[in-house]
């Protein structure tokens, strides 16, 4: 009985944290150069850390990441191991640029309803603005991180 109560408490606390965290959910990534929507990324929490997975590539669904094994970009975790900072941002993890296979330090936060993702290497980096989008109907209810990068 005690295990059941602990499981219910964990699930309800997990649900509350998702409801209160505006970063979690689905975001449309925008190409810096063309302004076109490139993909839909799901930002999710697992074991107290935040990850981001490419749910759908909107341009070329057969595009592959330039990492070991050359997996499809669609379905690939591109953000991993983010934790809250004292600045109200999530940081301390990595973001993968699947086009070149490089991983960068990462920070994300929500500003004016948009997600700001900043990737940097040795303090030099750039920001991207991602737009909120509805959860696709084919989105699984729960996912776990994939250690490909």
mmCIF file of N, CA and C in Angstrom:
data_model
loop_
_atom_site.group_PDB
_atom_site.id
_atom_site.type_symbol
_atom_site.label_atom_id
_atom_site.label_comp_id
_atom_site.label_asym_id
_atom_site.label_seq_id
_atom_site.Cartn_x
_atom_site.Cartn_y
_atom_site.Cartn_z
ATOM 1 N N UNK A 1 0.828 -1.193 0.000
ATOM 2 C CA UNK A 1 0.000 0.000 0.000
ATOM 3 C C UNK A 1 0.873 1.259 0.000
ATOM 4 N N UNK A 2 1.947 1.199 0.777
ATOM 5 C CA UNK A 2 2.834 2.361 0.859
ATOM 6 C C UNK A 2 3.459 2.662 -0.506
ATOM 7 N N UNK A 3 3.847 1.624 -1.247
ATOM 8 C CA UNK A 3 4.430 1.803 -2.578
ATOM 9 C C UNK A 3 3.431 2.446 -3.529
ATOM 10 N N UNK A 4 2.182 2.060 -3.428
ATOM 11 C CA UNK A 4 1.146 2.647 -4.292
ATOM 12 C C UNK A 4 0.984 4.125 -3.977
ATOM 13 N N UNK A 5 0.948 4.477 -2.706
ATOM 14 C CA UNK A 5 0.818 5.887 -2.318
ATOM 15 C C UNK A 5 2.020 6.697 -2.781
ATOM 16 N N UNK A 6 3.230 6.137 -2.664
ATOM 17 C CA UNK A 6 4.422 6.842 -3.136
ATOM 18 C C UNK A 6 4.371 7.040 -4.647
ATOM 19 N N UNK A 7 3.907 6.042 -5.370
ATOM 20 C CA UNK A 7 3.796 6.156 -6.830
ATOM 21 C C UNK A 7 2.788 7.246 -7.206
ATOM 22 N N UNK A 8 1.667 7.277 -6.522
ATOM 23 C CA UNK A 8 0.657 8.316 -6.793
ATOM 24 C C UNK A 8 1.217 9.688 -6.475
ATOM 25 N N UNK A 9 1.923 9.828 -5.371
ATOM 26 C CA UNK A 9 2.524 11.122 -5.007
ATOM 27 C C UNK A 9 3.541 11.556 -6.041
ATOM 28 N N UNK A 10 4.374 10.615 -6.523
ATOM 29 C CA UNK A 10 5.371 10.950 -7.534
ATOM 30 C C UNK A 10 4.711 11.400 -8.825
ATOM 31 N N UNK A 11 3.714 10.652 -9.285
ATOM 32 C CA UNK A 11 3.034 10.995 -10.532
ATOM 33 C C UNK A 11 2.335 12.341 -10.437
ATOM 34 N N UNK A 12 1.675 12.608 -9.316
ATOM 35 C CA UNK A 12 0.980 13.887 -9.206
ATOM 36 C C UNK A 12 1.967 15.040 -9.073
ATOM 37 N N UNK A 13 3.111 14.851 -8.394
ATOM 38 C CA UNK A 13 4.097 15.932 -8.316
ATOM 39 C C UNK A 13 4.736 16.162 -9.674
ATOM 40 N N UNK A 14 4.940 15.095 -10.436
ATOM 41 C CA UNK A 14 5.484 15.226 -11.785
ATOM 42 C C UNK A 14 4.513 15.984 -12.672
ATOM 43 N N UNK A 15 3.216 15.697 -12.547
ATOM 44 C CA UNK A 15 2.199 16.389 -13.338
ATOM 45 C C UNK A 15 2.157 17.872 -12.984
ATOM 46 N N UNK A 16 2.234 18.195 -11.695
ATOM 47 C CA UNK A 16 2.209 19.596 -11.270
ATOM 48 C C UNK A 16 3.405 20.343 -11.825
ATOM 49 N N UNK A 17 4.606 19.729 -11.776
ATOM 50 C CA UNK A 17 5.782 20.442 -12.260
ATOM 51 C C UNK A 17 5.678 20.715 -13.759
ATOM 52 N N UNK A 18 5.105 19.786 -14.546
ATOM 53 C CA UNK A 18 4.923 20.014 -15.976
ATOM 54 C C UNK A 18 3.935 21.141 -16.216
ATOM 55 N N UNK A 19 2.859 21.145 -15.426
ATOM 56 C CA UNK A 19 1.841 22.182 -15.608
ATOM 57 C C UNK A 19 2.404 23.558 -15.280
ATOM 58 N N UNK A 20 3.335 23.609 -14.352
ATOM 59 C CA UNK A 20 3.896 24.893 -13.934
ATOM 60 C C UNK A 20 5.118 25.302 -14.746
ATOM 61 N N UNK A 21 5.682 24.417 -15.530
ATOM 62 C CA UNK A 21 6.905 24.720 -16.269
ATOM 63 C C UNK A 21 6.569 25.017 -17.729
ATOM 64 N N UNK A 22 6.605 26.285 -18.122
ATOM 65 C CA UNK A 22 6.231 26.644 -19.493
ATOM 66 C C UNK A 22 7.231 26.180 -20.547
ATOM 67 N N UNK A 23 8.398 25.709 -20.126
ATOM 68 C CA UNK A 23 9.405 25.240 -21.084
ATOM 69 C C UNK A 23 9.014 23.881 -21.653
ATOM 70 N N UNK A 24 8.352 23.059 -20.857
ATOM 71 C CA UNK A 24 7.992 21.725 -21.305
ATOM 72 C C UNK A 24 6.877 21.793 -22.335
ATOM 73 N N UNK A 25 7.010 21.002 -23.379
ATOM 74 C CA UNK A 25 5.978 20.965 -24.414
ATOM 75 C C UNK A 25 6.595 20.924 -25.797
ATOM 76 N N UNK A 26 5.817 21.320 -26.789
ATOM 77 C CA UNK A 26 6.233 21.248 -28.186
ATOM 78 C C UNK A 26 6.558 22.635 -28.716
ATOM 79 N N UNK A 27 7.658 22.716 -29.466
ATOM 80 C CA UNK A 27 8.160 23.985 -29.989
ATOM 81 C C UNK A 27 8.547 23.824 -31.457
ATOM 82 N N UNK A 28 8.212 24.816 -32.242
ATOM 83 C CA UNK A 28 8.579 24.827 -33.657
ATOM 84 C C UNK A 28 9.896 25.572 -33.800
ATOM 85 N N UNK A 29 10.914 24.885 -34.353
ATOM 86 C CA UNK A 29 12.211 25.526 -34.555
ATOM 87 C C UNK A 29 12.177 26.293 -35.872
ATOM 88 N N UNK A 30 12.871 27.410 -35.885
ATOM 89 C CA UNK A 30 12.872 28.299 -37.042
ATOM 90 C C UNK A 30 14.296 28.429 -37.574
ATOM 91 N N UNK A 31 14.462 28.283 -38.890
ATOM 92 C CA UNK A 31 15.767 28.427 -39.529
ATOM 93 C C UNK A 31 16.222 29.880 -39.428
ATOM 94 N N UNK A 32 17.445 30.092 -38.955
ATOM 95 C CA UNK A 32 17.989 31.450 -38.780
ATOM 96 C C UNK A 32 18.073 32.216 -40.089
ATOM 97 N N UNK A 33 18.420 31.528 -41.163
ATOM 98 C CA UNK A 33 18.654 32.197 -42.440
ATOM 99 C C UNK A 33 17.382 32.434 -43.239
ATOM 100 N N UNK A 34 16.503 31.424 -43.296
ATOM 101 C CA UNK A 34 15.317 31.531 -44.157
ATOM 102 C C UNK A 34 14.064 31.964 -43.418
ATOM 103 N N UNK A 35 14.042 31.795 -42.104
ATOM 104 C CA UNK A 35 12.846 32.109 -41.332
ATOM 105 C C UNK A 35 11.783 31.019 -41.429
ATOM 106 N N UNK A 36 12.094 29.901 -42.107
ATOM 107 C CA UNK A 36 11.154 28.797 -42.263
ATOM 108 C C UNK A 36 11.161 27.903 -41.036
ATOM 109 N N UNK A 37 10.001 27.299 -40.769
ATOM 110 C CA UNK A 37 9.923 26.299 -39.709
ATOM 111 C C UNK A 37 10.676 25.058 -40.163
ATOM 112 N N UNK A 38 11.560 24.538 -39.308
ATOM 113 C CA UNK A 38 12.400 23.390 -39.664
ATOM 114 C C UNK A 38 11.923 22.086 -39.019
ATOM 115 N N UNK A 39 11.502 22.173 -37.756
ATOM 116 C CA UNK A 39 11.128 20.950 -37.048
ATOM 117 C C UNK A 39 10.235 21.277 -35.866
ATOM 118 N N UNK A 40 9.697 20.229 -35.290
ATOM 119 C CA UNK A 40 8.957 20.347 -34.027
ATOM 120 C C UNK A 40 9.749 19.553 -32.998
ATOM 121 N N UNK A 41 10.126 20.236 -31.930
ATOM 122 C CA UNK A 41 10.911 19.618 -30.859
ATOM 123 C C UNK A 41 10.044 19.511 -29.615
ATOM 124 N N UNK A 42 10.097 18.363 -28.997
ATOM 125 C CA UNK A 42 9.399 18.163 -27.727
ATOM 126 C C UNK A 42 10.406 18.337 -26.606
ATOM 127 N N UNK A 43 10.156 19.277 -25.719
ATOM 128 C CA UNK A 43 10.987 19.484 -24.536
ATOM 129 C C UNK A 43 10.279 18.763 -23.396
ATOM 130 N N UNK A 44 10.995 17.825 -22.767
ATOM 131 C CA UNK A 44 10.375 16.980 -21.755
ATOM 132 C C UNK A 44 11.312 16.784 -20.567
ATOM 133 N N UNK A 45 10.723 16.333 -19.481
ATOM 134 C CA UNK A 45 11.481 16.098 -18.253
ATOM 135 C C UNK A 45 11.588 14.598 -18.001
ATOM 136 N N UNK A 46 12.762 14.179 -17.519
ATOM 137 C CA UNK A 46 12.968 12.788 -17.127
ATOM 138 C C UNK A 46 13.961 12.765 -15.969
ATOM 139 N N UNK A 47 13.556 12.189 -14.861
ATOM 140 C CA UNK A 47 14.406 12.063 -13.667
ATOM 141 C C UNK A 47 15.022 13.392 -13.245
ATOM 142 N N UNK A 48 14.240 14.451 -13.268
ATOM 143 C CA UNK A 48 14.687 15.748 -12.774
ATOM 144 C C UNK A 48 15.526 16.560 -13.744
ATOM 145 N N UNK A 49 15.754 16.048 -14.954
ATOM 146 C CA UNK A 49 16.513 16.795 -15.964
ATOM 147 C C UNK A 49 15.618 17.018 -17.176
ATOM 148 N N UNK A 50 15.982 17.993 -17.985
ATOM 149 C CA UNK A 50 15.173 18.342 -19.149
ATOM 150 C C UNK A 50 15.927 17.992 -20.426
ATOM 151 N N UNK A 51 15.177 17.447 -21.387
ATOM 152 C CA UNK A 51 15.697 16.983 -22.669
ATOM 153 C C UNK A 51 14.841 17.555 -23.787
ATOM 154 N N UNK A 52 15.358 17.488 -24.996
ATOM 155 C CA UNK A 52 14.584 17.908 -26.158
ATOM 156 C C UNK A 52 14.767 16.912 -27.288
ATOM 157 N N UNK A 53 13.655 16.443 -27.852
ATOM 158 C CA UNK A 53 13.694 15.452 -28.930
ATOM 159 C C UNK A 53 13.002 16.013 -30.164
ATOM 160 N N UNK A 54 13.620 15.805 -31.315
ATOM 161 C CA UNK A 54 12.995 16.200 -32.574
ATOM 162 C C UNK A 54 11.845 15.236 -32.820
ATOM 163 N N UNK A 55 10.639 15.754 -32.696
ATOM 164 C CA UNK A 55 9.460 14.922 -32.924
ATOM 165 C C UNK A 55 9.178 14.785 -34.421
ATOM 166 N N UNK A 56 9.334 15.876 -35.140
ATOM 167 C CA UNK A 56 9.039 15.868 -36.576
ATOM 168 C C UNK A 56 9.967 16.830 -37.298
ATOM 169 N N UNK A 57 10.580 16.374 -38.380
ATOM 170 C CA UNK A 57 11.334 17.250 -39.275
ATOM 171 C C UNK A 57 10.346 17.718 -40.332
ATOM 172 N N UNK A 58 10.257 19.008 -40.533
ATOM 173 C CA UNK A 58 9.255 19.570 -41.448
ATOM 174 C C UNK A 58 9.777 19.752 -42.869
ATOM 175 N N UNK A 59 11.077 19.635 -43.053
ATOM 176 C CA UNK A 59 11.655 19.852 -44.379
ATOM 177 C C UNK A 59 12.004 18.514 -45.041
ATOM 178 N N UNK A 60 13.058 17.865 -44.612
ATOM 179 C CA UNK A 60 13.492 16.590 -45.190
ATOM 180 C C UNK A 60 13.470 15.524 -44.103
ATOM 181 N N UNK A 61 12.420 14.705 -44.079
ATOM 182 C CA UNK A 61 12.257 13.719 -43.016
ATOM 183 C C UNK A 61 13.277 12.592 -43.083
ATOM 184 N N UNK A 62 14.048 12.519 -44.167
ATOM 185 C CA UNK A 62 15.080 11.486 -44.276
ATOM 186 C C UNK A 62 16.461 12.013 -43.891
ATOM 187 N N UNK A 63 16.527 13.277 -43.448
ATOM 188 C CA UNK A 63 17.819 13.875 -43.076
ATOM 189 C C UNK A 63 18.432 13.101 -41.908
ATOM 190 N N UNK A 64 19.741 12.902 -41.997
ATOM 191 C CA UNK A 64 20.469 12.160 -40.964
ATOM 192 C C UNK A 64 21.425 13.089 -40.227
ATOM 193 N N UNK A 65 21.629 12.779 -38.959
ATOM 194 C CA UNK A 65 22.549 13.548 -38.125
ATOM 195 C C UNK A 65 23.977 13.114 -38.423
ATOM 196 N N UNK A 66 24.895 14.051 -38.325
ATOM 197 C CA UNK A 66 26.306 13.744 -38.554
ATOM 198 C C UNK A 66 26.971 13.348 -37.239
ATOM 199 N N UNK A 67 26.467 12.237 -36.680
ATOM 200 C CA UNK A 67 27.049 11.652 -35.479
ATOM 201 C C UNK A 67 27.207 10.155 -35.736
ATOM 202 N N UNK A 68 27.845 9.460 -34.820
ATOM 203 C CA UNK A 68 28.085 8.024 -34.981
ATOM 204 C C UNK A 68 26.786 7.293 -35.290
ATOM 205 N N UNK A 69 26.814 6.472 -36.312
ATOM 206 C CA UNK A 69 25.645 5.694 -36.708
ATOM 207 C C UNK A 69 24.715 6.427 -37.653
ATOM 208 N N UNK A 70 24.932 7.725 -37.848
ATOM 209 C CA UNK A 70 24.116 8.555 -38.741
ATOM 210 C C UNK A 70 22.618 8.298 -38.581
ATOM 211 N N UNK A 71 22.077 8.482 -37.356
ATOM 212 C CA UNK A 71 20.637 8.263 -37.172
ATOM 213 C C UNK A 71 19.830 9.372 -37.850
ATOM 214 N N UNK A 72 18.564 9.073 -38.104
ATOM 215 C CA UNK A 72 17.666 10.115 -38.608
ATOM 216 C C UNK A 72 17.574 11.230 -37.572
ATOM 217 N N UNK A 73 17.463 12.461 -38.045
ATOM 218 C CA UNK A 73 17.282 13.593 -37.121
ATOM 219 C C UNK A 73 15.930 13.466 -36.435
ATOM 220 N N UNK A 74 14.914 13.069 -37.202
ATOM 221 C CA UNK A 74 13.594 12.875 -36.612
ATOM 222 C C UNK A 74 13.668 11.741 -35.590
ATOM 223 N N UNK A 75 13.295 12.035 -34.353
ATOM 224 C CA UNK A 75 13.361 11.066 -33.266
ATOM 225 C C UNK A 75 14.611 11.169 -32.421
ATOM 226 N N UNK A 76 15.517 12.063 -32.781
ATOM 227 C CA UNK A 76 16.793 12.205 -32.085
ATOM 228 C C UNK A 76 16.685 13.219 -30.941
ATOM 229 N N UNK A 77 17.247 12.867 -29.789
ATOM 230 C CA UNK A 77 17.358 13.847 -28.698
ATOM 231 C C UNK A 77 18.475 14.810 -29.060
ATOM 232 N N UNK A 78 18.163 16.103 -29.083
ATOM 233 C CA UNK A 78 19.177 17.107 -29.411
ATOM 234 C C UNK A 78 19.523 17.986 -28.214
ATOM 235 N N UNK A 79 18.745 17.887 -27.143
ATOM 236 C CA UNK A 79 19.034 18.615 -25.897
ATOM 237 C C UNK A 79 19.071 17.583 -24.791
ATOM 238 N N UNK A 80 20.079 17.695 -23.909
ATOM 239 C CA UNK A 80 20.138 16.738 -22.808
ATOM 240 C C UNK A 80 20.689 17.364 -21.536
ATOM 241 N N UNK A 81 20.212 16.815 -20.423
ATOM 242 C CA UNK A 81 20.762 17.063 -19.081
ATOM 243 C C UNK A 81 20.659 18.496 -18.583
ATOM 244 N N UNK A 82 19.631 19.233 -18.956
ATOM 245 C CA UNK A 82 19.465 20.593 -18.442
ATOM 246 C C UNK A 82 18.856 20.555 -17.045
ATOM 247 N N UNK A 83 19.318 21.469 -16.184
ATOM 248 C CA UNK A 83 18.782 21.597 -14.834
ATOM 249 C C UNK A 83 18.524 23.081 -14.557
ATOM 250 N N UNK A 84 17.624 23.367 -13.616
ATOM 251 C CA UNK A 84 17.328 24.775 -13.305
ATOM 252 C C UNK A 84 18.532 25.499 -12.726
ATOM 253 N N UNK A 85 18.664 26.773 -13.084
ATOM 254 C CA UNK A 85 19.716 27.614 -12.511
ATOM 255 C C UNK A 85 19.072 28.675 -11.643
ATOM 256 N N UNK A 86 19.887 29.403 -10.930
ATOM 257 C CA UNK A 86 19.378 30.472 -10.073
ATOM 258 C C UNK A 86 18.853 31.648 -10.888
ATOM 259 N N UNK A 87 19.160 31.685 -12.178
ATOM 260 C CA UNK A 87 18.729 32.783 -13.044
ATOM 261 C C UNK A 87 17.354 32.537 -13.664
ATOM 262 N N UNK A 88 16.697 31.424 -13.295
ATOM 263 C CA UNK A 88 15.399 31.104 -13.860
ATOM 264 C C UNK A 88 15.477 30.447 -15.227
ATOM 265 N N UNK A 89 16.676 30.039 -15.611
ATOM 266 C CA UNK A 89 16.874 29.365 -16.887
ATOM 267 C C UNK A 89 17.186 27.902 -16.616
ATOM 268 N N UNK A 90 17.142 27.101 -17.672
ATOM 269 C CA UNK A 90 17.641 25.739 -17.590
ATOM 270 C C UNK A 90 18.995 25.732 -18.278
ATOM 271 N N UNK A 91 19.979 25.126 -17.629
ATOM 272 C CA UNK A 91 21.323 25.125 -18.196
ATOM 273 C C UNK A 91 22.111 23.943 -17.667
ATOM 274 N N UNK A 92 23.380 23.870 -18.048
ATOM 275 C CA UNK A 92 24.258 22.815 -17.566
ATOM 276 C C UNK A 92 24.258 21.576 -18.438
ATOM 277 N N UNK A 93 23.469 21.594 -19.488
ATOM 278 C CA UNK A 93 23.418 20.449 -20.385
ATOM 279 C C UNK A 93 24.040 20.780 -21.727
ATOM 280 N N UNK A 94 23.675 20.007 -22.717
ATOM 281 C CA UNK A 94 24.233 20.153 -24.065
ATOM 282 C C UNK A 94 23.112 20.220 -25.093
ATOM 283 N N UNK A 95 23.425 20.863 -26.215
ATOM 284 C CA UNK A 95 22.552 20.853 -27.384
ATOM 285 C C UNK A 95 23.381 20.360 -28.557
ATOM 286 N N UNK A 96 22.795 19.501 -29.363
ATOM 287 C CA UNK A 96 23.463 18.935 -30.526
ATOM 288 C C UNK A 96 22.988 19.652 -31.780
ATOM 289 N N UNK A 97 23.935 20.072 -32.611
ATOM 290 C CA UNK A 97 23.590 20.560 -33.947
ATOM 291 C C UNK A 97 23.706 19.346 -34.858
ATOM 292 N N UNK A 98 22.581 18.763 -35.264
ATOM 293 C CA UNK A 98 22.663 17.525 -36.043
ATOM 294 C C UNK A 98 23.277 17.715 -37.431
ATOM 295 N N UNK A 99 23.297 18.948 -37.926
ATOM 296 C CA UNK A 99 23.886 19.190 -39.246
ATOM 297 C C UNK A 99 25.400 19.016 -39.254
ATOM 298 N N UNK A 100 26.057 19.423 -38.139
ATOM 299 C CA UNK A 100 27.515 19.301 -38.114
ATOM 300 C C UNK A 100 28.018 18.303 -37.058
ATOM 301 N N UNK A 101 27.126 17.763 -36.242
ATOM 302 C CA UNK A 101 27.502 16.764 -35.257
ATOM 303 C C UNK A 101 28.171 17.311 -34.009
ATOM 304 N N UNK A 102 28.206 18.621 -33.856
ATOM 305 C CA UNK A 102 28.858 19.225 -32.683
ATOM 306 C C UNK A 102 27.856 19.428 -31.549
ATOM 307 N N UNK A 103 28.342 19.248 -30.321
ATOM 308 C CA UNK A 103 27.542 19.498 -29.133
ATOM 309 C C UNK A 103 28.044 20.778 -28.473
ATOM 310 N N UNK A 104 27.110 21.590 -28.025
ATOM 311 C CA UNK A 104 27.417 22.892 -27.421
ATOM 312 C C UNK A 104 26.795 22.959 -26.031
ATOM 313 N N UNK A 105 27.362 23.814 -25.169
ATOM 314 C CA UNK A 105 26.710 24.117 -23.900
ATOM 315 C C UNK A 105 25.371 24.753 -24.218
ATOM 316 N N UNK A 106 24.394 24.527 -23.359
ATOM 317 C CA UNK A 106 23.043 24.961 -23.694
ATOM 318 C C UNK A 106 22.351 25.640 -22.519
ATOM 319 N N UNK A 107 21.584 26.654 -22.838
ATOM 320 C CA UNK A 107 20.667 27.307 -21.903
ATOM 321 C C UNK A 107 19.345 27.475 -22.635
ATOM 322 N N UNK A 108 18.236 27.278 -21.933
ATOM 323 C CA UNK A 108 16.933 27.591 -22.512
ATOM 324 C C UNK A 108 16.083 28.302 -21.475
ATOM 325 N N UNK A 109 15.204 29.160 -21.969
ATOM 326 C CA UNK A 109 14.253 29.860 -21.116
ATOM 327 C C UNK A 109 13.109 30.345 -21.998
ATOM 328 N N UNK A 110 12.017 30.718 -21.348
ATOM 329 C CA UNK A 110 10.872 31.255 -22.064
ATOM 330 C C UNK A 110 10.819 32.752 -21.837
ATOM 331 N N UNK A 111 10.626 33.483 -22.939
ATOM 332 C CA UNK A 111 10.541 34.941 -22.905
ATOM 333 C C UNK A 111 9.432 35.366 -23.861
ATOM 334 N N UNK A 112 8.450 36.088 -23.366
ATOM 335 C CA UNK A 112 7.313 36.529 -24.174
ATOM 336 C C UNK A 112 6.623 35.372 -24.881
ATOM 337 N N UNK A 113 6.505 34.228 -24.222
ATOM 338 C CA UNK A 113 5.819 33.071 -24.772
ATOM 339 C C UNK A 113 6.626 32.271 -25.782
ATOM 340 N N UNK A 114 7.854 32.686 -26.042
ATOM 341 C CA UNK A 114 8.723 31.980 -26.991
ATOM 342 C C UNK A 114 9.866 31.341 -26.214
ATOM 343 N N UNK A 115 10.338 30.208 -26.720
ATOM 344 C CA UNK A 115 11.469 29.552 -26.086
ATOM 345 C C UNK A 115 12.750 30.093 -26.709
ATOM 346 N N UNK A 116 13.669 30.508 -25.868
ATOM 347 C CA UNK A 116 14.980 30.966 -26.326
ATOM 348 C C UNK A 116 15.973 29.861 -25.999
ATOM 349 N N UNK A 117 16.670 29.384 -27.025
ATOM 350 C CA UNK A 117 17.679 28.351 -26.859
ATOM 351 C C UNK A 117 19.016 28.974 -27.248
ATOM 352 N N UNK A 118 19.966 28.957 -26.302
ATOM 353 C CA UNK A 118 21.294 29.499 -26.570
ATOM 354 C C UNK A 118 22.308 28.381 -26.473
ATOM 355 N N UNK A 119 23.010 28.168 -27.558
ATOM 356 C CA UNK A 119 24.102 27.204 -27.581
ATOM 357 C C UNK A 119 25.411 27.959 -27.660
ATOM 358 N N UNK A 120 26.421 27.486 -26.924
ATOM 359 C CA UNK A 120 27.703 28.192 -26.947
ATOM 360 C C UNK A 120 28.852 27.210 -26.777
ATOM 361 N N UNK A 121 29.992 27.646 -27.269
ATOM 362 C CA UNK A 121 31.234 26.896 -27.144
ATOM 363 C C UNK A 121 32.296 27.898 -26.705
ATOM 364 N N UNK A 122 32.879 27.674 -25.554
ATOM 365 C CA UNK A 122 33.874 28.593 -24.976
ATOM 366 C C UNK A 122 33.324 30.015 -24.870
ATOM 367 N N UNK A 123 32.040 30.140 -24.499
ATOM 368 C CA UNK A 123 31.428 31.448 -24.289
ATOM 369 C C UNK A 123 30.935 32.138 -25.543
ATOM 370 N N UNK A 124 31.269 31.610 -26.710
ATOM 371 C CA UNK A 124 30.814 32.209 -27.962
ATOM 372 C C UNK A 124 29.665 31.354 -28.484
ATOM 373 N N UNK A 125 28.544 31.999 -28.798
ATOM 374 C CA UNK A 125 27.401 31.213 -29.247
ATOM 375 C C UNK A 125 26.363 32.040 -29.943
ATOM 376 N N UNK A 126 25.213 31.427 -30.095
ATOM 377 C CA UNK A 126 24.096 32.124 -30.723
ATOM 378 C C UNK A 126 22.798 31.639 -30.106
ATOM 379 N N UNK A 127 21.767 32.435 -30.333
ATOM 380 C CA UNK A 127 20.441 32.114 -29.820
ATOM 381 C C UNK A 127 19.515 31.775 -30.975
ATOM 382 N N UNK A 128 18.561 30.917 -30.676
ATOM 383 C CA UNK A 128 17.467 30.644 -31.593
ATOM 384 C C UNK A 128 16.174 30.895 -30.846
ATOM 385 N N UNK A 129 15.170 31.345 -31.575
ATOM 386 C CA UNK A 129 13.842 31.537 -31.013
ATOM 387 C C UNK A 129 12.951 30.435 -31.559
ATOM 388 N N UNK A 130 12.312 29.699 -30.648
ATOM 389 C CA UNK A 130 11.399 28.632 -31.026
ATOM 390 C C UNK A 130 9.991 29.065 -30.643
ATOM 391 N N UNK A 131 9.033 28.733 -31.471
ATOM 392 C CA UNK A 131 7.650 29.141 -31.260
ATOM 393 C C UNK A 131 6.824 27.995 -30.682
ATOM 394 N N UNK A 132 5.902 28.307 -29.772
ATOM 395 C CA UNK A 132 5.078 27.231 -29.215
ATOM 396 C C UNK A 132 4.166 26.646 -30.291
ATOM 397 N N UNK A 133 3.886 25.366 -30.166
ATOM 398 C CA UNK A 133 2.979 24.699 -31.097
ATOM 399 C C UNK A 133 2.197 23.639 -30.340
ATOM 400 N N UNK A 134 1.088 23.240 -30.903
ATOM 401 C CA UNK A 134 0.243 22.214 -30.286
ATOM 402 C C UNK A 134 0.936 20.856 -30.343
ATOM 403 N N UNK A 135 0.601 20.011 -29.398
ATOM 404 C CA UNK A 135 1.125 18.647 -29.399
ATOM 405 C C UNK A 135 0.542 17.900 -30.599
ATOM 406 N N UNK A 136 1.394 17.294 -31.409
ATOM 407 C CA UNK A 136 0.883 16.501 -32.532
ATOM 408 C C UNK A 136 0.061 15.315 -32.020
ATOM 409 N N UNK A 137 -0.923 14.901 -32.793
ATOM 410 C CA UNK A 137 -1.793 13.808 -32.350
ATOM 411 C C UNK A 137 -1.037 12.485 -32.226
ATOM 412 N N UNK A 138 0.077 12.347 -32.938
ATOM 413 C CA UNK A 138 0.832 11.095 -32.870
ATOM 414 C C UNK A 138 1.917 11.101 -31.801
ATOM 415 N N UNK A 139 1.927 12.117 -30.947
ATOM 416 C CA UNK A 139 2.959 12.215 -29.913
ATOM 417 C C UNK A 139 2.701 11.194 -28.802
ATOM 418 N N UNK A 140 3.718 10.402 -28.461
ATOM 419 C CA UNK A 140 3.537 9.462 -27.349
ATOM 420 C C UNK A 140 3.363 10.224 -26.046
ATOM 421 N N UNK A 141 2.644 9.618 -25.116
ATOM 422 C CA UNK A 141 2.376 10.284 -23.846
ATOM 423 C C UNK A 141 3.646 10.472 -23.022
ATOM 424 N N UNK A 142 4.497 9.470 -23.005
ATOM 425 C CA UNK A 142 5.718 9.544 -22.199
ATOM 426 C C UNK A 142 6.895 9.038 -23.030
ATOM 427 N N UNK A 143 8.036 9.706 -22.892
ATOM 428 C CA UNK A 143 9.247 9.255 -23.565
ATOM 429 C C UNK A 143 10.408 9.300 -22.584
ATOM 430 N N UNK A 144 11.440 8.541 -22.889
ATOM 431 C CA UNK A 144 12.648 8.537 -22.075
ATOM 432 C C UNK A 144 13.834 8.917 -22.959
ATOM 433 N N UNK A 145 14.873 9.498 -22.383
ATOM 434 C CA UNK A 145 16.025 9.932 -23.167
ATOM 435 C C UNK A 145 16.701 8.782 -23.910
ATOM 436 N N UNK A 146 17.235 9.107 -25.054
ATOM 437 C CA UNK A 146 17.991 8.173 -25.879
ATOM 438 C C UNK A 146 19.439 8.649 -25.867
ATOM 439 N N UNK A 147 20.388 7.817 -25.477
ATOM 440 C CA UNK A 147 21.783 8.282 -25.305
ATOM 441 C C UNK A 147 22.609 8.358 -26.583
ATOM 442 N N UNK A 148 22.009 8.665 -27.730
ATOM 443 C CA UNK A 148 22.777 8.672 -28.983
ATOM 444 C C UNK A 148 23.831 9.759 -29.033
ATOM 445 N N UNK A 149 23.605 10.888 -28.370
ATOM 446 C CA UNK A 149 24.670 11.902 -28.428
ATOM 447 C C UNK A 149 25.182 12.210 -27.050
#
